[in-house]
PDB file of C-alpha atoms in Angstrom:
ATOM      1  CA  MET A 421     -38.881  -8.363 126.798  1.00 43.00           C
ATOM      2  CA  SER A 422     -39.884  -4.707 124.677  1.00 46.00           C
ATOM      3  CA  PRO A 423     -40.597  -4.679 120.903  1.00 46.00           C
ATOM      4  CA  ASP A 424     -37.382  -2.580 120.484  1.00 50.00           C
ATOM      5  CA  ALA A 425     -35.450  -5.400 122.482  1.00 52.00           C
ATOM      6  CA  LEU A 426     -36.996  -7.905 119.422  1.00 50.00           C
ATOM      7  CA  ASP A 427     -36.433  -5.453 116.734  1.00 78.00           C
ATOM      8  CA  ASP A 428     -32.802  -5.401 117.870  1.00 79.00           C
ATOM      9  CA  THR A 429     -32.122  -9.106 118.592  1.00 86.00           C
ATOM     10  CA  THR A 430     -33.533 -10.002 114.988  1.00 85.00           C
ATOM     11  CA  ALA A 431     -31.696  -7.152 113.181  1.00 86.00           C
ATOM     12  CA  ASP A 432     -28.271  -8.206 114.698  1.00 89.00           C
ATOM     13  CA  ALA A 433     -29.277 -12.131 113.824  1.00 90.00           C
ATOM     14  CA  VAL A 434     -30.084 -10.973 110.006  1.00 91.00           C
ATOM     15  CA  HIS A 435     -26.587  -8.887 109.880  1.00 92.00           C
ATOM     16  CA  SER A 436     -24.949 -11.844 111.365  1.00 94.00           C
ATOM     17  CA  GLU A 437     -26.564 -14.157 108.577  1.00 94.00           C
ATOM     18  CA  TRP A 438     -25.743 -11.933 106.050  1.00 94.00           C
ATOM     19  CA  ALA A 439     -22.026 -11.118 107.020  1.00 95.00           C
ATOM     20  CA  ALA A 440     -21.741 -15.174 107.383  1.00 94.00           C
ATOM     21  CA  VAL A 441     -22.656 -15.297 103.478  1.00 93.00           C
ATOM     22  CA  LEU A 442     -20.459 -12.425 102.434  1.00 95.00           C
ATOM     23  CA  ASP A 443     -17.844 -14.001 103.926  1.00 94.00           C
ATOM     24  CA  ALA A 444     -18.497 -17.217 102.225  1.00 91.00           C
ATOM     25  CA  LEU A 445     -18.471 -15.461  99.275  1.00 92.00           C
ATOM     26  CA  GLU A 446     -15.242 -13.275  99.950  1.00 93.00           C
ATOM     27  CA  ARG A 447     -13.544 -16.929 100.604  1.00 91.00           C
ATOM     28  CA  GLU A 448     -14.852 -18.389  97.413  1.00 88.00           C
ATOM     29  CA  LEU A 449     -13.355 -15.469  95.271  1.00 89.00           C
ATOM     30  CA  THR A 450     -10.698 -15.485  97.034  1.00 88.00           C
ATOM     31  CA  ALA A 451      -9.717 -18.729  96.897  1.00 84.00           C
ATOM     32  CA  SER A 452     -10.487 -18.624  92.738  1.00 75.00           C
ATOM     33  CA  GLY A 453      -8.192 -15.945  92.227  1.00 73.00           C
ATOM     34  CA  PRO A 454      -4.513 -15.680  92.133  1.00 67.00           C
ATOM     35  CA  THR A 455      -2.584 -15.006  94.918  1.00 52.00           C
ATOM     36  CA  ALA A 456       1.012 -13.627  95.646  1.00 41.00           C
ATOM     37  CA  THR A 457       1.965 -16.919  96.529  1.00 45.00           C
ATOM     38  CA  ASP A 458       1.277 -17.825  92.658  1.00 50.00           C
ATOM     39  CA  ALA A 459       3.685 -15.136  91.408  1.00 48.00           C
ATOM     40  CA  THR A 460       6.403 -16.259  89.683  1.00 54.00           C
ATOM     41  CA  THR A 461       9.903 -14.529  90.101  1.00 56.00           C
ATOM     42  CA  ASP A 462       9.595 -12.840  86.389  1.00 60.00           C
ATOM     43  CA  GLY A 463       6.187 -11.355  87.512  1.00 57.00           C
ATOM     44  CA  SER A 464       4.391 -13.823  85.668  1.00 60.00           C
ATOM     45  CA  VAL A 465       1.475 -15.648  87.678  1.00 59.00           C
ATOM     46  CA  GLU A 466       1.059 -19.409  87.080  1.00 61.00           C
ATOM     47  CA  THR A 467      -1.881 -20.759  88.565  1.00 57.00           C
ATOM     48  CA  ALA A 468      -2.671 -23.947  90.399  1.00 58.00           C
ATOM     49  CA  ALA A 469      -5.796 -26.502  89.986  1.00 59.00           C
ATOM     50  CA  ILE A 470      -8.528 -25.478  92.756  1.00 60.00           C
ATOM     51  CA  VAL A 471     -11.028 -27.734  93.329  1.00 64.00           C
ATOM     52  CA  LEU A 472     -14.386 -25.412  94.256  1.00 65.00           C
ATOM     53  CA  ASP A 473     -18.145 -26.089  95.406  1.00 68.00           C
ATOM     54  CA  ALA A 474     -19.867 -26.772  92.111  1.00 72.00           C
ATOM     55  CA  THR A 475     -22.892 -26.230  93.673  1.00 79.00           C
ATOM     56  CA  PRO A 476     -24.563 -23.010  91.850  1.00 82.00           C
ATOM     57  CA  TRP A 477     -25.043 -20.235  94.249  1.00 79.00           C
ATOM     58  CA  ALA A 478     -28.484 -19.475  95.314  1.00 82.00           C
ATOM     59  CA  GLU A 479     -29.825 -16.147  96.750  1.00 83.00           C
ATOM     60  CA  PRO A 480     -30.861 -16.444 100.319  1.00 84.00           C
ATOM     61  CA  THR A 481     -34.481 -15.688 100.287  1.00 84.00           C
ATOM     62  CA  ALA A 482     -35.294 -15.818 104.348  1.00 87.00           C
ATOM     63  CA  LEU A 483     -32.449 -13.543 104.828  1.00 87.00           C
ATOM     64  CA  GLY A 484     -34.508 -10.463 103.514  1.00 88.00           C
ATOM     65  CA  PRO A 485     -32.731  -7.739 102.342  1.00 90.00           C
ATOM     66  CA  VAL A 486     -28.815  -6.860 102.903  1.00 92.00           C
ATOM     67  CA  PRO A 487     -29.062  -4.748 106.122  1.00 93.00           C
ATOM     68  CA  ARG A 488     -27.633  -1.029 105.428  1.00 94.00           C
ATOM     69  CA  ALA A 489     -24.233  -1.461 107.324  1.00 95.00           C
ATOM     70  CA  LEU A 490     -23.361  -4.197 104.831  1.00 95.00           C
ATOM     71  CA  VAL A 491     -24.615  -2.793 101.480  1.00 95.00           C
ATOM     72  CA  GLY A 492     -21.152  -1.071 100.862  1.00 96.00           C
ATOM     73  CA  ARG A 493     -19.185  -4.386 101.427  1.00 96.00           C
ATOM     74  CA  ALA A 494     -22.045  -6.306  99.352  1.00 95.00           C
ATOM     75  CA  SER A 495     -21.318  -3.523  96.469  1.00 96.00           C
ATOM     76  CA  ARG A 496     -17.510  -4.005  96.797  1.00 96.00           C
ATOM     77  CA  LEU A 497     -17.676  -7.749  96.376  1.00 95.00           C
ATOM     78  CA  LEU A 498     -20.136  -7.826  93.835  1.00 95.00           C
ATOM     79  CA  ALA A 499     -17.703  -5.034  91.852  1.00 96.00           C
ATOM     80  CA  ALA A 500     -14.514  -7.816  92.771  1.00 95.00           C
ATOM     81  CA  GLN A 501     -16.668 -10.425  90.945  1.00 94.00           C
ATOM     82  CA  HIS A 502     -17.168  -8.781  87.986  1.00 96.00           C
ATOM     83  CA  ASP A 503     -13.351  -8.126  88.190  1.00 95.00           C
ATOM     84  CA  ARG A 504     -12.766 -11.643  88.687  1.00 93.00           C
ATOM     85  CA  MET A 505     -14.991 -12.576  85.561  1.00 92.00           C
ATOM     86  CA  SER A 506     -13.245 -10.241  83.133  1.00 95.00           C
ATOM     87  CA  ALA A 507      -9.913 -11.566  84.402  1.00 93.00           C
ATOM     88  CA  LEU A 508     -11.334 -15.248  83.688  1.00 91.00           C
ATOM     89  CA  GLU A 509     -12.910 -14.528  80.591  1.00 95.00           C
ATOM     90  CA  THR A 510      -9.466 -13.045  79.497  1.00 96.00           C
ATOM     91  CA  GLU A 511      -7.841 -15.889  80.242  1.00 95.00           C
ATOM     92  CA  ARG A 512     -10.068 -18.311  78.277  1.00 95.00           C
ATOM     93  CA  ARG A 513      -9.355 -16.383  75.296  1.00 97.00           C
ATOM     94  CA  GLN A 514      -5.579 -16.132  75.310  1.00 97.00           C
ATOM     95  CA  THR A 515      -5.823 -20.547  76.053  1.00 96.00           C
ATOM     96  CA  LEU A 516      -7.919 -20.918  73.133  1.00 95.00           C
ATOM     97  CA  GLU A 517      -5.579 -18.793  71.095  1.00 96.00           C
ATOM     98  CA  HIS A 518      -2.803 -21.111  72.514  1.00 95.00           C
ATOM     99  CA  LEU A 519      -4.518 -24.171  71.949  1.00 94.00           C
ATOM    100  CA  GLY A 520      -4.931 -22.749  68.195  1.00 93.00           C
ATOM    101  CA  ALA A 521      -1.244 -22.331  67.765  1.00 92.00           C
ATOM    102  CA  LEU A 522      -0.576 -25.521  69.029  1.00 91.00           C
ATOM    103  CA  ARG A 523      -2.904 -27.423  66.349  1.00 90.00           C
ATOM    104  CA  GLN A 524      -1.563 -25.270  63.954  1.00 89.00           C
ATOM    105  CA  VAL A 525       2.005 -26.347  64.790  1.00 85.00           C
ATOM    106  CA  ALA A 526       1.165 -30.448  65.423  1.00 80.00           C
ATOM    107  CA  ALA A 527      -0.840 -30.310  61.954  1.00 79.00           C
ATOM    108  CA  THR A 528       2.669 -29.360  60.578  1.00 81.00           C
ATOM    109  CA  ASP A 529       4.536 -32.337  61.726  1.00 77.00           C
ATOM    110  CA  GLU A 530       5.586 -34.972  59.765  1.00 75.00           C
ATOM    111  CA  PRO A 531       5.443 -38.493  60.744  1.00 68.00           C
ATOM    112  CA  ARG A 532       8.724 -40.011  62.088  1.00 72.00           C
ATOM    113  CA  GLY A 533       8.351 -43.329  61.380  1.00 73.00           C
ATOM    114  CA  SER A 534       6.769 -45.991  59.142  1.00 70.00           C
ATOM    115  CA  VAL A 535       3.067 -45.199  58.662  1.00 72.00           C
ATOM    116  CA  TYR A 536       2.472 -48.284  56.698  1.00 77.00           C
ATOM    117  CA  LEU A 537       4.015 -51.418  57.102  1.00 75.00           C
ATOM    118  CA  ASP A 538       4.133 -53.964  53.882  1.00 78.00           C
ATOM    119  CA  ALA A 539       2.741 -57.387  55.236  1.00 82.00           C
ATOM    120  CA  SER A 540       3.040 -59.185  51.943  1.00 82.00           C
ATOM    121  CA  ALA A 541       6.709 -59.118  51.796  1.00 67.00           C
TER     122      ALA A 541
END
């Protein structure tokens, strides 16, 4: 076997492993975002609870650098992740605003029944 054939085999293996890593990251990104099936008839989006793997992601150190052929794909994935993080932060702020409004409304509610019971009577 020539040294070039060994290098090509190694390069193909690294490319395949990095492609699998990027596939997994893309699946998680797709699963965490709203999809077309979540859209309602009025154009708003309803999100459903999605259970994702909560294990923190660790950079694959044994793979070496991302192959040149996958750099564009990795860059697009990174940009999509940043976009999703921005959308999640916006949703978080809106949720906090809604919860604050609900708390203000609940604070103005008057009790609807006896608050105290006269046990001495």
